[in-house]
Amino acid sequence: MKIVIIDDEPKTRNGLSRIISQHKSWDVVQSFSSAEEAITYLKEISVDVVITDIRMPGKSGLDMIAELHEYTPKTAFIILSGYELFEYAKRSIDLKVQKFLVKPVSPSEVHEVLEQIEIELTEKNQNNASHVPTETNNLLVYRTKEYIYMNYKNKCSLKDAASILFVSPNYLSNLFKEKTGENFSTFLMNVRMEKSLKYLMDVKYTISEISEIVGFTDYRYYCTAFRKKYGDTPKQYRNSHLLH
């Protein structure tokens, strides 16, 4: 993604540039200390993301966004401010700003919002593109796996994962199968099974409790699925491995 940074503080501009440069598909193409300088550039050059402060000498960041709207319909704007004021947040929403961040921001916070924007831009453009960038696809699959590992104990669905990642369920389903060789539901099942093996080695848990802990709502279904995968019932597996 092509990114522009606008902030009157050199320390902030340099810090953001260092954070963004850690991601090889993101490029800070320009940075500016004032909105006026940025407007001249952005009216001529198309970029994917603009990160801008609100309060700067001269024109404010929000006034700049309002002026640029007709020139930058596909650009995502991130507001970065040291002031968490309601009127700023409200106007940011009115201008369809992608995110309102309050200084100081952490590297992980910057990465998270840029990753979300990158995924959203990919989703918007996928019908017109011959293919989706490989790195973005890999990120989607990684985030989906991360979602599964974090939520396997509870309700865990492809629809919810797709909503979190700003893509359609069908797109995520096909991509996940293509990259992992497994359906979302199969991968989730395998994670639950693998996690249950650890609990089976701890006799303080009953097998019924284990099935519930790892996300199964039906104890009998867990036992049937376990036997299909490992060749033994959970009880047989526990007994044979505890004996050794």
PDB file of C-alpha atoms in Angstrom:
ATOM      1  CA  MET A   1       0.000   0.000   0.000  1.00  0.00           C
ATOM      2  CA  LYS A   2       1.096   3.554  -0.719  1.00  0.00           C
ATOM      3  CA  ILE A   3       0.861   5.671   2.432  1.00  0.00           C
ATOM      4  CA  VAL A   4       1.213   9.416   3.139  1.00  0.00           C
ATOM      5  CA  ILE A   5       1.871  10.811   6.622  1.00  0.00           C
ATOM      6  CA  ILE A   6       0.926  14.365   7.624  1.00  0.00           C
ATOM      7  CA  ASP A   7       1.975  15.743  11.017  1.00  0.00           C
ATOM      8  CA  ASP A   8       3.728  18.921  12.103  1.00  0.00           C
ATOM      9  CA  GLU A   9       5.849  16.953  14.610  1.00  0.00           C
ATOM     10  CA  PRO A  10       8.993  15.415  13.012  1.00  0.00           C
ATOM     11  CA  LYS A  11       9.186  12.836  15.821  1.00  0.00           C
ATOM     12  CA  THR A  12       5.704  11.556  14.993  1.00  0.00           C
ATOM     13  CA  ARG A  13       6.380  11.428  11.251  1.00  0.00           C
ATOM     14  CA  ASN A  14       9.639   9.552  11.732  1.00  0.00           C
ATOM     15  CA  GLY A  15       8.144   7.170  14.278  1.00  0.00           C
ATOM     16  CA  LEU A  16       5.229   6.261  12.026  1.00  0.00           C
ATOM     17  CA  SER A  17       7.573   5.780   9.077  1.00  0.00           C
ATOM     18  CA  ARG A  18       9.671   3.315  11.090  1.00  0.00           C
ATOM     19  CA  ILE A  19       6.595   1.368  12.206  1.00  0.00           C
ATOM     20  CA  ILE A  20       5.169   1.178   8.690  1.00  0.00           C
ATOM     21  CA  SER A  21       8.495   0.218   7.098  1.00  0.00           C
ATOM     22  CA  GLN A  22       8.453  -3.022   9.128  1.00  0.00           C
ATOM     23  CA  HIS A  23       5.841  -4.332   6.683  1.00  0.00           C
ATOM     24  CA  LYS A  24       7.368  -5.027   3.278  1.00  0.00           C
ATOM     25  CA  SER A  25       4.196  -4.361   1.274  1.00  0.00           C
ATOM     26  CA  TRP A  26       3.641  -0.904   2.828  1.00  0.00           C
ATOM     27  CA  ASP A  27       5.486   2.145   1.538  1.00  0.00           C
ATOM     28  CA  VAL A  28       5.501   5.690   2.927  1.00  0.00           C
ATOM     29  CA  VAL A  29       5.706   7.557  -0.372  1.00  0.00           C
ATOM     30  CA  GLN A  30       5.691  11.050   1.165  1.00  0.00           C
ATOM     31  CA  SER A  31       5.405  12.804   4.527  1.00  0.00           C
ATOM     32  CA  PHE A  32       4.366  16.409   5.092  1.00  0.00           C
ATOM     33  CA  SER A  33       4.421  18.870   7.987  1.00  0.00           C
ATOM     34  CA  SER A  34       1.313  20.762   6.869  1.00  0.00           C
ATOM     35  CA  ALA A  35      -2.054  20.093   5.273  1.00  0.00           C
ATOM     36  CA  GLU A  36      -1.444  22.676   2.562  1.00  0.00           C
ATOM     37  CA  GLU A  37       1.627  20.818   1.269  1.00  0.00           C
ATOM     38  CA  ALA A  38      -0.219  17.532   1.333  1.00  0.00           C
ATOM     39  CA  ILE A  39      -3.258  18.850  -0.553  1.00  0.00           C
ATOM     40  CA  THR A  40      -1.142  19.927  -3.517  1.00  0.00           C
ATOM     41  CA  TYR A  41       0.460  16.477  -3.670  1.00  0.00           C
ATOM     42  CA  LEU A  42      -2.698  14.411  -3.105  1.00  0.00           C
ATOM     43  CA  LYS A  43      -4.682  16.233  -5.779  1.00  0.00           C
ATOM     44  CA  GLU A  44      -2.179  14.893  -8.316  1.00  0.00           C
ATOM     45  CA  ILE A  45      -0.987  11.567  -6.862  1.00  0.00           C
ATOM     46  CA  SER A  46      -3.227   8.641  -5.897  1.00  0.00           C
ATOM     47  CA  VAL A  47      -2.383   6.816  -2.655  1.00  0.00           C
ATOM     48  CA  ASP A  48      -4.102   4.097  -0.630  1.00  0.00           C
ATOM     49  CA  VAL A  49      -3.899   5.547   2.885  1.00  0.00           C
ATOM     50  CA  VAL A  50      -3.409   8.982   4.452  1.00  0.00           C
ATOM     51  CA  ILE A  51      -2.493   9.242   8.136  1.00  0.00           C
ATOM     52  CA  THR A  52      -2.978  12.807   9.339  1.00  0.00           C
ATOM     53  CA  ASP A  53      -2.914  14.832  12.528  1.00  0.00           C
ATOM     54  CA  ILE A  54      -5.884  17.137  13.201  1.00  0.00           C
ATOM     55  CA  ARG A  55      -4.326  20.209  14.792  1.00  0.00           C
ATOM     56  CA  MET A  56      -1.546  21.662  12.666  1.00  0.00           C
ATOM     57  CA  PRO A  57      -0.491  25.208  11.792  1.00  0.00           C
ATOM     58  CA  GLY A  58      -2.780  26.492   9.040  1.00  0.00           C
ATOM     59  CA  LYS A  59      -5.423  24.121   7.708  1.00  0.00           C
ATOM     60  CA  SER A  60      -6.581  21.305   9.981  1.00  0.00           C
ATOM     61  CA  GLY A  61      -6.455  17.663   9.035  1.00  0.00           C
ATOM     62  CA  LEU A  62     -10.254  17.416   8.908  1.00  0.00           C
ATOM     63  CA  ASP A  63     -10.554  20.486   6.671  1.00  0.00           C
ATOM     64  CA  MET A  64      -7.943  18.926   4.394  1.00  0.00           C
ATOM     65  CA  ILE A  65      -9.937  15.677   4.158  1.00  0.00           C
ATOM     66  CA  ALA A  66     -13.098  17.588   3.310  1.00  0.00           C
ATOM     67  CA  GLU A  67     -11.284  19.439   0.517  1.00  0.00           C
ATOM     68  CA  LEU A  68      -9.732  16.265  -0.882  1.00  0.00           C
ATOM     69  CA  HIS A  69     -12.843  14.101  -0.988  1.00  0.00           C
ATOM     70  CA  GLU A  70     -13.606  14.628  -4.671  1.00  0.00           C
ATOM     71  CA  TYR A  71      -9.961  13.951  -5.572  1.00  0.00           C
ATOM     72  CA  THR A  72      -9.393  10.891  -3.378  1.00  0.00           C
ATOM     73  CA  PRO A  73     -12.549   8.732  -3.438  1.00  0.00           C
ATOM     74  CA  LYS A  74     -10.585   5.483  -2.988  1.00  0.00           C
ATOM     75  CA  THR A  75      -8.184   6.718  -0.307  1.00  0.00           C
ATOM     76  CA  ALA A  76      -8.612   5.581   3.300  1.00  0.00           C
ATOM     77  CA  PHE A  77      -8.012   8.289   5.919  1.00  0.00           C
ATOM     78  CA  ILE A  78      -6.712   7.680   9.442  1.00  0.00           C
ATOM     79  CA  ILE A  79      -6.944  10.531  11.942  1.00  0.00           C
ATOM     80  CA  LEU A  80      -4.127  10.730  14.487  1.00  0.00           C
ATOM     81  CA  SER A  81      -4.609  13.232  17.291  1.00  0.00           C
ATOM     82  CA  GLY A  82      -3.521  14.033  20.809  1.00  0.00           C
ATOM     83  CA  TYR A  83      -7.034  15.256  21.527  1.00  0.00           C
ATOM     84  CA  GLU A  84      -9.879  12.836  22.188  1.00  0.00           C
ATOM     85  CA  LEU A  85     -12.642  15.363  21.659  1.00  0.00           C
ATOM     86  CA  PHE A  86     -16.194  14.454  20.702  1.00  0.00           C
ATOM     87  CA  GLU A  87     -16.506  17.097  18.001  1.00  0.00           C
ATOM     88  CA  TYR A  88     -13.401  15.727  16.275  1.00  0.00           C
ATOM     89  CA  ALA A  89     -14.651  12.166  16.450  1.00  0.00           C
ATOM     90  CA  LYS A  90     -18.102  13.161  15.198  1.00  0.00           C
ATOM     91  CA  ARG A  91     -16.749  15.087  12.225  1.00  0.00           C
ATOM     92  CA  SER A  92     -14.379  12.214  11.440  1.00  0.00           C
ATOM     93  CA  ILE A  93     -17.403   9.923  11.165  1.00  0.00           C
ATOM     94  CA  ASP A  94     -19.231  12.429   8.973  1.00  0.00           C
ATOM     95  CA  LEU A  95     -16.218  12.546   6.629  1.00  0.00           C
ATOM     96  CA  LYS A  96     -16.098   8.723   6.551  1.00  0.00           C
ATOM     97  CA  VAL A  97     -12.655   8.625   8.138  1.00  0.00           C
ATOM     98  CA  GLN A  98     -11.479   5.028   8.456  1.00  0.00           C
ATOM     99  CA  LYS A  99     -10.101   5.298  11.996  1.00  0.00           C
ATOM    100  CA  PHE A 100      -9.657   7.852  14.787  1.00  0.00           C
ATOM    101  CA  LEU A 101      -6.490   7.139  16.811  1.00  0.00           C
ATOM    102  CA  VAL A 102      -5.445   9.031  19.932  1.00  0.00           C
ATOM    103  CA  LYS A 103      -1.746   9.703  20.552  1.00  0.00           C
ATOM    104  CA  PRO A 104       0.393   8.031  21.658  1.00  0.00           C
ATOM    105  CA  VAL A 105      -0.359   4.965  19.538  1.00  0.00           C
ATOM    106  CA  SER A 106       1.493   1.658  19.760  1.00  0.00           C
ATOM    107  CA  PRO A 107       3.114  -0.075  16.764  1.00  0.00           C
ATOM    108  CA  SER A 108       0.619  -2.935  17.120  1.00  0.00           C
ATOM    109  CA  GLU A 109      -2.296  -0.492  16.949  1.00  0.00           C
ATOM    110  CA  VAL A 110      -0.930   1.067  13.749  1.00  0.00           C
ATOM    111  CA  HIS A 111      -0.282  -2.357  12.211  1.00  0.00           C
ATOM    112  CA  GLU A 112      -3.757  -3.574  13.123  1.00  0.00           C
ATOM    113  CA  VAL A 113      -5.631  -0.700  11.491  1.00  0.00           C
ATOM    114  CA  LEU A 114      -3.436  -0.791   8.365  1.00  0.00           C
ATOM    115  CA  GLU A 115      -3.928  -4.548   8.047  1.00  0.00           C
ATOM    116  CA  GLN A 116      -7.691  -4.043   8.281  1.00  0.00           C
ATOM    117  CA  ILE A 117      -7.566  -1.370   5.600  1.00  0.00           C
ATOM    118  CA  GLU A 118      -5.383  -3.543   3.354  1.00  0.00           C
ATOM    119  CA  ILE A 119      -7.859  -6.409   3.612  1.00  0.00           C
ATOM    120  CA  GLU A 120     -10.824  -4.102   2.990  1.00  0.00           C
ATOM    121  CA  LEU A 121      -9.172  -2.579  -0.082  1.00  0.00           C
ATOM    122  CA  THR A 122      -8.481  -6.062  -1.412  1.00  0.00           C
ATOM    123  CA  GLU A 123     -12.092  -7.077  -0.890  1.00  0.00           C
ATOM    124  CA  LYS A 124     -13.369  -3.983  -2.697  1.00  0.00           C
ATOM    125  CA  ASN A 125     -11.084  -4.541  -5.653  1.00  0.00           C
ATOM    126  CA  GLN A 126     -11.247  -8.320  -5.975  1.00  0.00           C
ATOM    127  CA  ASN A 127     -13.986  -8.321  -8.608  1.00  0.00           C
ATOM    128  CA  ASN A 128     -11.897  -6.087 -10.844  1.00  0.00           C
ATOM    129  CA  ALA A 129      -8.509  -7.654 -10.206  1.00  0.00           C
ATOM    130  CA  SER A 130      -7.092 -10.671 -11.971  1.00  0.00           C
ATOM    131  CA  HIS A 131      -5.717 -11.916  -8.661  1.00  0.00           C
ATOM    132  CA  VAL A 132      -5.366 -10.834  -5.046  1.00  0.00           C
ATOM    133  CA  PRO A 133      -1.835 -10.029  -3.790  1.00  0.00           C
ATOM    134  CA  THR A 134      -0.255 -13.141  -2.311  1.00  0.00           C
ATOM    135  CA  GLU A 135       0.833 -11.420   0.900  1.00  0.00           C
ATOM    136  CA  THR A 136      -2.676 -10.175   1.593  1.00  0.00           C
ATOM    137  CA  ASN A 137      -4.071 -13.656   1.024  1.00  0.00           C
ATOM    138  CA  ASN A 138      -1.494 -15.116   3.407  1.00  0.00           C
ATOM    139  CA  LEU A 139      -2.446 -12.504   5.991  1.00  0.00           C
ATOM    140  CA  LEU A 140      -6.122 -13.422   5.681  1.00  0.00           C
ATOM    141  CA  VAL A 141      -5.359 -17.115   6.197  1.00  0.00           C
ATOM    142  CA  TYR A 142      -3.076 -16.339   9.152  1.00  0.00           C
ATOM    143  CA  ARG A 143      -5.737 -14.175  10.787  1.00  0.00           C
ATOM    144  CA  THR A 144      -8.362 -16.864  10.214  1.00  0.00           C
ATOM    145  CA  LYS A 145      -6.186 -19.475  11.926  1.00  0.00           C
ATOM    146  CA  GLU A 146      -5.555 -17.013  14.736  1.00  0.00           C
ATOM    147  CA  TYR A 147      -9.314 -16.499  15.107  1.00  0.00           C
ATOM    148  CA  ILE A 148      -9.845 -20.272  15.323  1.00  0.00           C
ATOM    149  CA  TYR A 149      -7.135 -20.798  17.962  1.00  0.00           C
ATOM    150  CA  MET A 150      -8.557 -17.959  20.036  1.00  0.00           C
ATOM    151  CA  ASN A 151     -12.196 -19.055  19.769  1.00  0.00           C
ATOM    152  CA  TYR A 152     -12.225 -22.855  19.373  1.00  0.00           C
ATOM    153  CA  LYS A 153     -13.592 -23.269  22.915  1.00  0.00           C
ATOM    154  CA  ASN A 154     -16.661 -21.209  22.087  1.00  0.00           C
ATOM    155  CA  LYS A 155     -18.894 -20.532  19.121  1.00  0.00           C
ATOM    156  CA  CYS A 156     -16.524 -20.306  16.158  1.00  0.00           C
ATOM    157  CA  SER A 157     -17.877 -19.742  12.667  1.00  0.00           C
ATOM    158  CA  LEU A 158     -16.671 -18.894   9.186  1.00  0.00           C
ATOM    159  CA  LYS A 159     -19.274 -16.137   8.999  1.00  0.00           C
ATOM    160  CA  ASP A 160     -17.943 -14.435  12.141  1.00  0.00           C
ATOM    161  CA  ALA A 161     -14.335 -14.767  10.996  1.00  0.00           C
ATOM    162  CA  ALA A 162     -15.193 -13.233   7.612  1.00  0.00           C
ATOM    163  CA  SER A 163     -17.007 -10.351   9.307  1.00  0.00           C
ATOM    164  CA  ILE A 164     -14.000  -9.613  11.522  1.00  0.00           C
ATOM    165  CA  LEU A 165     -11.674  -9.692   8.503  1.00  0.00           C
ATOM    166  CA  PHE A 166     -13.941  -7.536   6.289  1.00  0.00           C
ATOM    167  CA  VAL A 167     -14.348 -10.166   3.537  1.00  0.00           C
ATOM    168  CA  SER A 168     -17.241 -12.282   2.318  1.00  0.00           C
ATOM    169  CA  PRO A 169     -17.707 -15.788   3.794  1.00  0.00           C
ATOM    170  CA  ASN A 170     -17.532 -17.382   0.335  1.00  0.00           C
ATOM    171  CA  TYR A 171     -14.292 -15.598  -0.489  1.00  0.00           C
ATOM    172  CA  LEU A 172     -12.699 -16.569   2.829  1.00  0.00           C
ATOM    173  CA  SER A 173     -13.925 -20.165   2.535  1.00  0.00           C
ATOM    174  CA  ASN A 174     -12.431 -20.645  -0.927  1.00  0.00           C
ATOM    175  CA  LEU A 175      -9.183 -18.895   0.002  1.00  0.00           C
ATOM    176  CA  PHE A 176      -8.736 -20.901   3.205  1.00  0.00           C
ATOM    177  CA  LYS A 177      -9.298 -24.201   1.383  1.00  0.00           C
ATOM    178  CA  GLU A 178      -6.893 -23.174  -1.385  1.00  0.00           C
ATOM    179  CA  LYS A 179      -4.099 -22.173   1.015  1.00  0.00           C
ATOM    180  CA  THR A 180      -4.451 -24.869   3.708  1.00  0.00           C
ATOM    181  CA  GLY A 181      -5.982 -27.790   1.846  1.00  0.00           C
ATOM    182  CA  GLU A 182      -8.719 -27.956   4.489  1.00  0.00           C
ATOM    183  CA  ASN A 183     -12.162 -26.467   4.906  1.00  0.00           C
ATOM    184  CA  PHE A 184     -12.658 -24.005   7.755  1.00  0.00           C
ATOM    185  CA  SER A 185     -14.816 -26.546   9.613  1.00  0.00           C
ATOM    186  CA  THR A 186     -12.243 -29.328   9.164  1.00  0.00           C
ATOM    187  CA  PHE A 187      -9.421 -27.146  10.453  1.00  0.00           C
ATOM    188  CA  LEU A 188     -11.558 -26.118  13.441  1.00  0.00           C
ATOM    189  CA  MET A 189     -12.389 -29.754  14.169  1.00  0.00           C
ATOM    190  CA  ASN A 190      -8.708 -30.744  14.061  1.00  0.00           C
ATOM    191  CA  VAL A 191      -7.760 -27.919  16.427  1.00  0.00           C
ATOM    192  CA  ARG A 192     -10.433 -29.008  18.901  1.00  0.00           C
ATOM    193  CA  MET A 193      -9.291 -32.619  18.679  1.00  0.00           C
ATOM    194  CA  GLU A 194      -5.630 -31.756  19.180  1.00  0.00           C
ATOM    195  CA  LYS A 195      -6.470 -29.579  22.181  1.00  0.00           C
ATOM    196  CA  SER A 196      -8.548 -32.355  23.699  1.00  0.00           C
ATOM    197  CA  LEU A 197      -5.513 -34.695  23.699  1.00  0.00           C
ATOM    198  CA  LYS A 198      -3.817 -32.473  26.266  1.00  0.00           C
ATOM    199  CA  TYR A 199      -6.836 -32.479  28.558  1.00  0.00           C
ATOM    200  CA  LEU A 200      -7.164 -36.269  28.297  1.00  0.00           C
ATOM    201  CA  MET A 201      -3.774 -36.567  29.982  1.00  0.00           C
ATOM    202  CA  ASP A 202      -5.142 -34.759  33.055  1.00  0.00           C
ATOM    203  CA  VAL A 203      -7.431 -37.079  35.037  1.00  0.00           C
ATOM    204  CA  LYS A 204      -9.064 -34.223  36.924  1.00  0.00           C
ATOM    205  CA  TYR A 205     -11.214 -33.646  33.845  1.00  0.00           C
ATOM    206  CA  THR A 206     -13.956 -36.053  32.866  1.00  0.00           C
ATOM    207  CA  ILE A 207     -14.296 -36.830  29.185  1.00  0.00           C
ATOM    208  CA  SER A 208     -17.650 -35.065  29.156  1.00  0.00           C
ATOM    209  CA  GLU A 209     -16.019 -31.953  30.621  1.00  0.00           C
ATOM    210  CA  ILE A 210     -13.235 -32.112  28.051  1.00  0.00           C
ATOM    211  CA  SER A 211     -15.679 -32.249  25.148  1.00  0.00           C
ATOM    212  CA  GLU A 212     -17.325 -29.087  26.450  1.00  0.00           C
ATOM    213  CA  ILE A 213     -14.023 -27.322  27.178  1.00  0.00           C
ATOM    214  CA  VAL A 214     -12.810 -27.723  23.587  1.00  0.00           C
ATOM    215  CA  GLY A 215     -16.050 -26.488  22.055  1.00  0.00           C
ATOM    216  CA  PHE A 216     -18.302 -29.500  21.479  1.00  0.00           C
ATOM    217  CA  THR A 217     -21.923 -29.105  22.483  1.00  0.00           C
ATOM    218  CA  ASP A 218     -22.673 -32.810  21.986  1.00  0.00           C
ATOM    219  CA  TYR A 219     -20.569 -35.262  24.041  1.00  0.00           C
ATOM    220  CA  ARG A 220     -21.537 -38.258  21.913  1.00  0.00           C
ATOM    221  CA  TYR A 221     -20.568 -36.437  18.720  1.00  0.00           C
ATOM    222  CA  TYR A 222     -17.173 -35.637  20.229  1.00  0.00           C
ATOM    223  CA  CYS A 223     -16.576 -39.307  21.063  1.00  0.00           C
ATOM    224  CA  THR A 224     -17.644 -40.435  17.594  1.00  0.00           C
ATOM    225  CA  ALA A 225     -15.473 -37.839  15.849  1.00  0.00           C
ATOM    226  CA  PHE A 226     -12.512 -38.656  18.116  1.00  0.00           C
ATOM    227  CA  ARG A 227     -12.718 -42.367  17.341  1.00  0.00           C
ATOM    228  CA  LYS A 228     -12.976 -41.644  13.617  1.00  0.00           C
ATOM    229  CA  LYS A 229      -9.806 -39.545  13.764  1.00  0.00           C
ATOM    230  CA  TYR A 230      -7.647 -41.520  16.198  1.00  0.00           C
ATOM    231  CA  GLY A 231      -9.063 -45.051  16.048  1.00  0.00           C
ATOM    232  CA  ASP A 232      -9.887 -45.140  19.778  1.00  0.00           C
ATOM    233  CA  THR A 233     -12.553 -43.605  21.952  1.00  0.00           C
ATOM    234  CA  PRO A 234     -11.349 -40.785  24.221  1.00  0.00           C
ATOM    235  CA  LYS A 235     -11.482 -43.177  27.184  1.00  0.00           C
ATOM    236  CA  GLN A 236      -9.424 -45.819  25.389  1.00  0.00           C
ATOM    237  CA  TYR A 237      -6.891 -43.190  24.305  1.00  0.00           C
ATOM    238  CA  ARG A 238      -6.566 -41.867  27.866  1.00  0.00           C
ATOM    239  CA  ASN A 239      -6.142 -45.317  29.377  1.00  0.00           C
ATOM    240  CA  SER A 240      -3.563 -46.515  26.867  1.00  0.00           C
ATOM    241  CA  HIS A 241      -1.444 -43.371  27.118  1.00  0.00           C
ATOM    242  CA  LEU A 242      -1.629 -43.015  30.898  1.00  0.00           C
ATOM    243  CA  LEU A 243      -0.444 -46.593  31.266  1.00  0.00           C
ATOM    244  CA  HIS A 244       2.715 -45.701  29.405  1.00  0.00           C
TER     245      HIS A 244
END
